[in-house]
Amino acid sequence: MREALRLAAEGRGRVEPNPMVGAVVARDDGRVVASGRHAAFGGPHAEAAALADCAARGIDPEGLTMAVTLEPCSHHGKTPPCAEALIEARLARIVVAMVDPFEQVAGRGIAMLREAGIEVAVGVCETEAKRLNEAYLKRIATGLPWVIVKWASTLDGKIAARTGDSKWISNEASRRRVHELRARVDAIMTGIGTVLADDPQLTARGVDVKRVARRVVVDPRGELPENCRLARAGDVLVSGGDVEATLRRLAQEGATNVLVEAGGGLTGDLLAYGLVDQVLAFVCPKLLGDAQAIDPVRGLEMEKIAEAIQLELRGVEQIGQDVLLDYRVRR
């Protein structure tokens, strides 16, 4: 199952709004003989890819075991039902990491397999599988995309000097990591303050672009300059002040992941409304020591530490002299 999860993760940025799924076929002794993954939206699902790998290797899957990271689908969509293909392949056992909550599946695939006499085990590496597809699961459950807030700060927590100058707090390798992130999300959101201060492009450059993100500007007072780079780019969504409605619209239009690159005002609003899921903080070896330097989050009023927004650390990575902290917002 962990090999299937590894394969599934290779689809990140290419399969959305579908979930990332991997599958492996193994003999009774546990030896993996074939594998597959959902590689691109609209393409074969992981189970079909694994069966195709069996055929390419001259392996008869009858009587073998398949481990798959998500319940096989039971409905006709862009591809035929995977559950039917597994039944026709006469596999003896299917091990499933987690049930697919999508309403057209939601246990029906597992029921089909069991009714056909195939042994099905559910829940192997379920926690890892849910973490892998946390963005997909959120969109299915709430109708909202997964929201990632990113910033780079000095060690004393400042994202810019008092003048607004921020080039460059982070190192070149960290900035490349941001471009890789832009290259796999569905949308990039910023605020009008950032546009007026920096005139950003919010594009992925110098990396493998897995999907072209839509740019979104939150501009409640209609201040977006006609000659700024985002206005000239086209296909930019200009939003009023209702950020939740904007996020819901993006999800309805197929967005699974939204990256927020903004100042403290918009970031603070998103956190205050409970709309942020993940915080990626690049902490860099610089100190400003200036009370008037700019903070990554503003606008929250809390009188006690107990009222603070709680985060859960999921990952720490050193990038040269910078450190990337990966948090989830606790609900």
Coordinates of C-alpha atoms in Angstrom, one line a residue:
M1 CA 0.0 0.0 0.0
R2 CA 2.8 2.4 0.7
E3 CA 4.2 1.8 -2.8
A4 CA 0.7 2.5 -4.2
L5 CA 0.6 5.8 -2.1
R6 CA 4.0 6.7 -3.5
L7 CA 2.8 6.2 -7.1
A8 CA -0.4 8.1 -6.4
A9 CA 1.6 11.2 -5.2
E10 CA 3.3 11.4 -8.6
G11 CA -0.1 12.6 -10.1
R12 CA -0.1 15.7 -7.9
G13 CA -0.9 18.7 -10.1
R14 CA -1.9 16.7 -13.1
V15 CA -5.0 14.7 -12.0
E16 CA -7.0 17.4 -10.2
P17 CA -10.0 17.8 -9.7
N18 CA -9.8 14.0 -9.5
P19 CA -8.1 12.4 -6.5
M20 CA -4.5 11.0 -6.7
V21 CA -4.7 7.2 -6.8
G22 CA -2.1 4.4 -7.1
A23 CA -2.4 0.7 -7.4
V24 CA -0.1 -2.3 -7.3
V25 CA -0.7 -6.0 -8.1
A26 CA 1.1 -8.6 -5.8
R27 CA 1.4 -12.3 -5.5
D28 CA 0.6 -14.2 -2.3
D29 CA 4.2 -13.8 -1.1
G30 CA 3.9 -10.0 -1.3
R31 CA 6.0 -9.6 -4.4
V32 CA 4.8 -6.7 -6.5
V33 CA 4.4 -7.8 -10.2
A34 CA 2.6 -4.8 -11.7
S35 CA 1.6 -1.2 -10.8
G36 CA -0.2 1.8 -12.1
R37 CA -1.4 5.3 -11.2
H38 CA -3.8 7.9 -12.3
A39 CA -1.4 10.0 -14.3
A40 CA -3.6 12.7 -15.8
F41 CA -7.2 14.0 -15.6
G42 CA -9.3 12.2 -18.1
G43 CA -6.8 9.4 -18.4
P44 CA -7.0 5.8 -17.2
H45 CA -7.6 5.3 -13.5
A46 CA -4.9 3.6 -11.4
E47 CA -6.6 0.2 -11.4
A48 CA -6.9 0.1 -15.2
A49 CA -3.3 1.2 -15.5
A50 CA -2.2 -1.6 -13.2
L51 CA -4.1 -4.2 -15.2
A52 CA -2.6 -2.8 -18.4
D53 CA 0.8 -3.2 -16.8
C54 CA -0.1 -6.8 -16.0
A55 CA -0.9 -7.4 -19.7
A56 CA 2.3 -5.7 -20.9
R57 CA 4.3 -8.0 -18.6
G58 CA 2.4 -11.1 -19.7
I59 CA 1.0 -11.6 -16.2
D60 CA -2.5 -13.1 -15.6
P61 CA -4.0 -11.2 -12.7
E62 CA -6.5 -14.0 -11.8
G63 CA -6.1 -15.0 -8.2
L64 CA -3.7 -12.1 -7.3
T65 CA -4.1 -9.2 -4.9
M66 CA -4.4 -5.6 -5.7
A67 CA -3.7 -2.8 -3.3
V68 CA -5.3 0.5 -4.2
T69 CA -5.2 3.8 -2.4
L70 CA -8.9 4.7 -3.0
E71 CA -12.1 2.7 -3.4
P72 CA -12.5 1.6 -7.1
C73 CA -15.2 3.6 -8.9
S74 CA -18.5 2.0 -9.7
H75 CA -20.0 4.5 -12.2
H76 CA -19.4 5.5 -15.8
G77 CA -17.6 8.8 -16.0
K78 CA -14.7 9.7 -18.3
T79 CA -13.6 6.1 -18.0
P80 CA -15.5 2.8 -17.4
P81 CA -16.1 1.6 -13.8
C82 CA -12.9 0.2 -12.3
A83 CA -14.8 -2.2 -10.1
E84 CA -16.2 -3.9 -13.2
A85 CA -12.7 -4.2 -14.7
L86 CA -11.4 -5.8 -11.4
I87 CA -14.2 -8.3 -11.4
E88 CA -13.5 -9.3 -15.0
A89 CA -9.8 -9.7 -14.2
R90 CA -10.8 -12.3 -11.5
L91 CA -8.6 -10.9 -8.9
A92 CA -8.9 -12.8 -5.6
R93 CA -8.4 -9.9 -3.2
I94 CA -8.6 -6.1 -3.2
V95 CA -7.0 -4.1 -0.4
V96 CA -8.4 -0.5 -0.2
A97 CA -6.9 2.3 1.8
M98 CA -10.1 4.4 2.1
V99 CA -13.7 4.7 1.0
D100 CA -14.3 7.3 -1.7
P101 CA -16.8 9.9 -0.3
F102 CA -17.8 11.0 -3.8
E103 CA -21.6 10.5 -3.9
Q104 CA -21.5 8.4 -7.1
V105 CA -19.1 5.9 -5.4
A106 CA -19.3 6.1 -1.6
G107 CA -19.1 2.4 -0.8
R108 CA -20.8 1.1 -4.0
G109 CA -17.5 0.0 -5.6
I110 CA -16.6 -2.1 -2.5
A111 CA -20.1 -3.6 -2.5
M112 CA -19.8 -4.5 -6.2
L113 CA -16.5 -6.3 -5.6
R114 CA -17.9 -8.2 -2.5
E115 CA -21.0 -9.2 -4.4
A116 CA -18.8 -10.7 -7.1
G117 CA -17.1 -12.9 -4.5
I118 CA -13.9 -10.9 -4.2
E119 CA -12.4 -10.5 -0.8
V120 CA -12.1 -6.8 0.1
A121 CA -10.1 -5.3 3.0
V122 CA -10.6 -1.6 3.8
G123 CA -8.5 0.8 5.9
V124 CA -4.9 -0.1 5.3
C125 CA -2.8 3.1 5.6
E126 CA -6.1 5.0 5.7
T127 CA -4.5 8.0 7.5
E128 CA -1.8 8.3 4.9
A129 CA -4.3 8.0 2.1
K130 CA -6.5 10.7 3.6
R131 CA -3.6 13.1 4.0
L132 CA -2.5 12.5 0.4
N133 CA -6.0 13.6 -0.9
E134 CA -6.9 16.1 1.8
A135 CA -7.6 18.8 -0.8
Y136 CA -10.0 16.5 -2.7
L137 CA -11.7 15.4 0.5
K138 CA -12.3 19.0 1.6
R139 CA -13.8 20.0 -1.7
I140 CA -16.1 17.0 -1.7
A141 CA -17.2 17.6 1.9
T142 CA -17.6 21.4 1.9
G143 CA -17.7 22.7 -1.7
L144 CA -14.6 24.8 -1.0
P145 CA -11.0 24.4 -2.3
W146 CA -8.0 23.6 -0.2
V147 CA -6.4 27.0 0.7
I148 CA -2.7 27.3 1.1
V149 CA -1.2 30.5 2.5
K150 CA 2.4 31.1 1.7
W151 CA 4.9 33.7 3.0
A152 CA 8.6 34.2 3.5
S153 CA 9.7 36.0 6.6
T154 CA 12.8 37.0 8.6
L155 CA 13.6 35.1 11.7
D156 CA 11.7 37.8 13.7
G157 CA 8.6 37.3 11.6
K158 CA 8.6 40.2 9.1
I159 CA 7.7 39.8 5.4
A160 CA 9.0 43.2 4.4
A161 CA 10.8 46.3 5.7
R162 CA 8.7 49.3 6.7
T163 CA 9.2 50.7 3.2
G164 CA 7.6 47.6 1.7
D165 CA 10.9 46.3 0.3
S166 CA 11.0 42.5 0.4
K167 CA 13.5 41.5 -2.3
W168 CA 14.8 39.1 -1.3
I169 CA 14.1 37.7 2.1
S170 CA 14.2 34.1 0.9
N171 CA 17.0 32.5 -1.1
E172 CA 16.9 31.4 -4.7
A173 CA 16.2 27.8 -4.0
S174 CA 13.2 28.7 -1.8
R175 CA 11.9 31.0 -4.5
R176 CA 12.2 28.1 -7.0
R177 CA 10.1 26.0 -4.6
V178 CA 7.4 28.7 -4.8
H179 CA 7.4 28.5 -8.6
E180 CA 7.0 24.7 -8.3
L181 CA 4.0 25.3 -6.0
R182 CA 2.4 27.8 -8.4
A183 CA 2.9 25.2 -11.2
R184 CA 0.6 22.6 -9.6
V185 CA -2.3 24.7 -8.1
D186 CA -5.5 25.7 -9.8
A187 CA -5.6 29.3 -8.7
I188 CA -3.3 31.9 -7.1
M189 CA -5.0 34.6 -5.0
T190 CA -3.7 38.0 -3.9
G191 CA -5.0 41.2 -2.6
I192 CA -5.2 44.6 -4.2
G193 CA -2.6 46.0 -1.8
T194 CA 0.0 43.5 -3.1
V195 CA -0.9 44.4 -6.7
L196 CA -0.4 48.1 -6.0
A197 CA 2.8 47.6 -4.1
D198 CA 4.5 44.9 -6.2
D199 CA 2.7 44.6 -9.6
P200 CA 3.2 40.8 -9.5
Q201 CA 2.8 38.3 -12.3
L202 CA 1.9 35.3 -10.1
T203 CA 3.0 32.9 -12.8
A204 CA 5.2 29.8 -12.6
R205 CA 8.6 30.4 -14.3
G206 CA 11.6 28.2 -14.9
V207 CA 9.9 24.9 -13.7
D208 CA 7.8 22.1 -15.1
V209 CA 4.3 23.6 -15.3
K210 CA 1.8 20.9 -14.5
R211 CA -1.3 23.2 -14.7
V212 CA -1.7 26.9 -15.4
A213 CA -3.2 28.6 -12.4
R214 CA -5.9 31.2 -12.7
R215 CA -5.0 34.5 -11.0
V216 CA -7.5 36.0 -8.6
V217 CA -7.3 39.6 -7.2
V218 CA -9.4 40.5 -4.2
D219 CA -10.3 44.2 -4.9
P220 CA -13.3 45.4 -2.9
R221 CA -13.1 49.0 -4.1
G222 CA -12.3 48.5 -7.7
E223 CA -8.7 49.9 -7.5
L224 CA -7.0 47.4 -10.0
P225 CA -4.9 49.6 -12.4
E226 CA -5.6 49.0 -16.0
N227 CA -1.9 48.9 -16.8
C228 CA -0.8 46.5 -14.2
R229 CA 0.6 43.1 -15.3
L230 CA -2.3 41.1 -14.0
A231 CA -4.9 43.3 -15.7
R232 CA -3.0 43.0 -19.0
A233 CA -2.7 39.2 -18.6
G234 CA -6.3 38.3 -19.2
D235 CA -8.2 35.4 -17.5
V236 CA -7.8 37.1 -14.1
L237 CA -10.8 36.9 -11.7
V238 CA -11.3 40.2 -9.9
S239 CA -13.3 39.6 -6.7
G240 CA -15.1 41.8 -4.3
G241 CA -14.7 41.5 -0.6
D242 CA -16.6 38.1 -0.2
V243 CA -13.6 35.8 -0.3
E244 CA -15.7 32.7 0.7
A245 CA -18.0 33.2 -2.2
T246 CA -15.0 33.6 -4.5
L247 CA -13.5 30.4 -3.2
R248 CA -16.8 28.5 -3.6
R249 CA -17.0 29.8 -7.2
L250 CA -13.5 28.5 -7.9
A251 CA -14.4 25.1 -6.5
Q252 CA -17.5 25.0 -8.6
E253 CA -15.3 25.7 -11.7
G254 CA -13.0 22.8 -10.8
A255 CA -10.4 24.3 -8.5
T256 CA -9.1 21.9 -5.9
N257 CA -6.1 23.9 -4.6
V258 CA -5.8 27.7 -4.2
L259 CA -2.5 29.3 -3.3
V260 CA -2.6 32.7 -1.4
E261 CA 0.3 35.0 -1.9
A262 CA -0.8 38.2 -0.2
G263 CA -0.2 40.7 2.5
G264 CA -1.2 40.5 6.1
G265 CA -4.7 42.0 5.6
L266 CA -6.1 39.3 3.2
T267 CA -4.2 36.6 5.0
G268 CA -5.7 37.7 8.3
D269 CA -9.2 37.9 6.8
L270 CA -8.9 34.3 5.5
L271 CA -7.7 33.0 8.8
A272 CA -10.4 34.9 10.7
Y273 CA -13.1 33.4 8.6
G274 CA -11.7 29.9 9.0
L275 CA -10.9 29.5 5.3
V276 CA -7.2 28.6 5.5
D277 CA -6.1 24.9 5.5
Q278 CA -2.4 25.0 5.2
V279 CA 0.4 27.5 6.0
L280 CA 3.8 27.3 4.3
A281 CA 6.2 29.6 6.0
F282 CA 9.7 30.1 4.7
V283 CA 11.7 31.3 7.6
C284 CA 15.0 33.0 6.6
P285 CA 18.2 33.9 8.4
K286 CA 17.7 37.7 8.6
L287 CA 16.6 40.0 11.3
L288 CA 14.9 43.4 11.0
G289 CA 14.2 44.3 14.6
D290 CA 11.8 47.0 13.4
A291 CA 8.4 47.4 15.0
Q292 CA 7.1 49.1 11.9
A293 CA 8.3 46.3 9.5
I294 CA 5.5 44.4 7.9
D295 CA 3.9 41.3 9.5
P296 CA 2.5 38.3 7.6
V297 CA -0.9 38.4 9.3
R298 CA -2.9 41.5 10.4
G299 CA -6.3 42.4 11.6
L300 CA -6.9 39.7 14.2
E301 CA -7.7 40.9 17.7
M302 CA -7.0 38.4 20.5
E303 CA -6.5 39.2 24.2
K304 CA -5.3 35.8 25.3
I305 CA -2.8 33.3 23.9
A306 CA -5.5 30.7 24.4
E307 CA -7.5 32.4 21.6
A308 CA -4.7 32.0 19.1
I309 CA -5.3 30.1 15.9
Q310 CA -3.7 26.6 16.5
L311 CA -1.5 25.0 13.9
E312 CA -0.2 21.5 13.5
L313 CA 3.3 21.0 12.2
R314 CA 3.4 18.4 9.3
G315 CA 6.9 19.0 7.9
V316 CA 10.2 20.8 8.3
E317 CA 12.7 21.1 5.5
Q318 CA 16.0 23.0 5.3
I319 CA 16.5 24.8 1.9
G320 CA 20.0 26.1 2.0
Q321 CA 19.9 28.5 5.0
D322 CA 16.1 28.9 4.9
V323 CA 13.7 26.6 6.7
L324 CA 10.3 25.6 5.2
L325 CA 7.6 25.0 7.9
D326 CA 4.5 23.1 6.7
Y327 CA 1.5 23.5 8.9
R328 CA -2.2 22.5 8.9
V329 CA -4.7 24.8 10.6
R330 CA -6.5 22.9 13.4
R331 CA -10.3 23.0 13.3

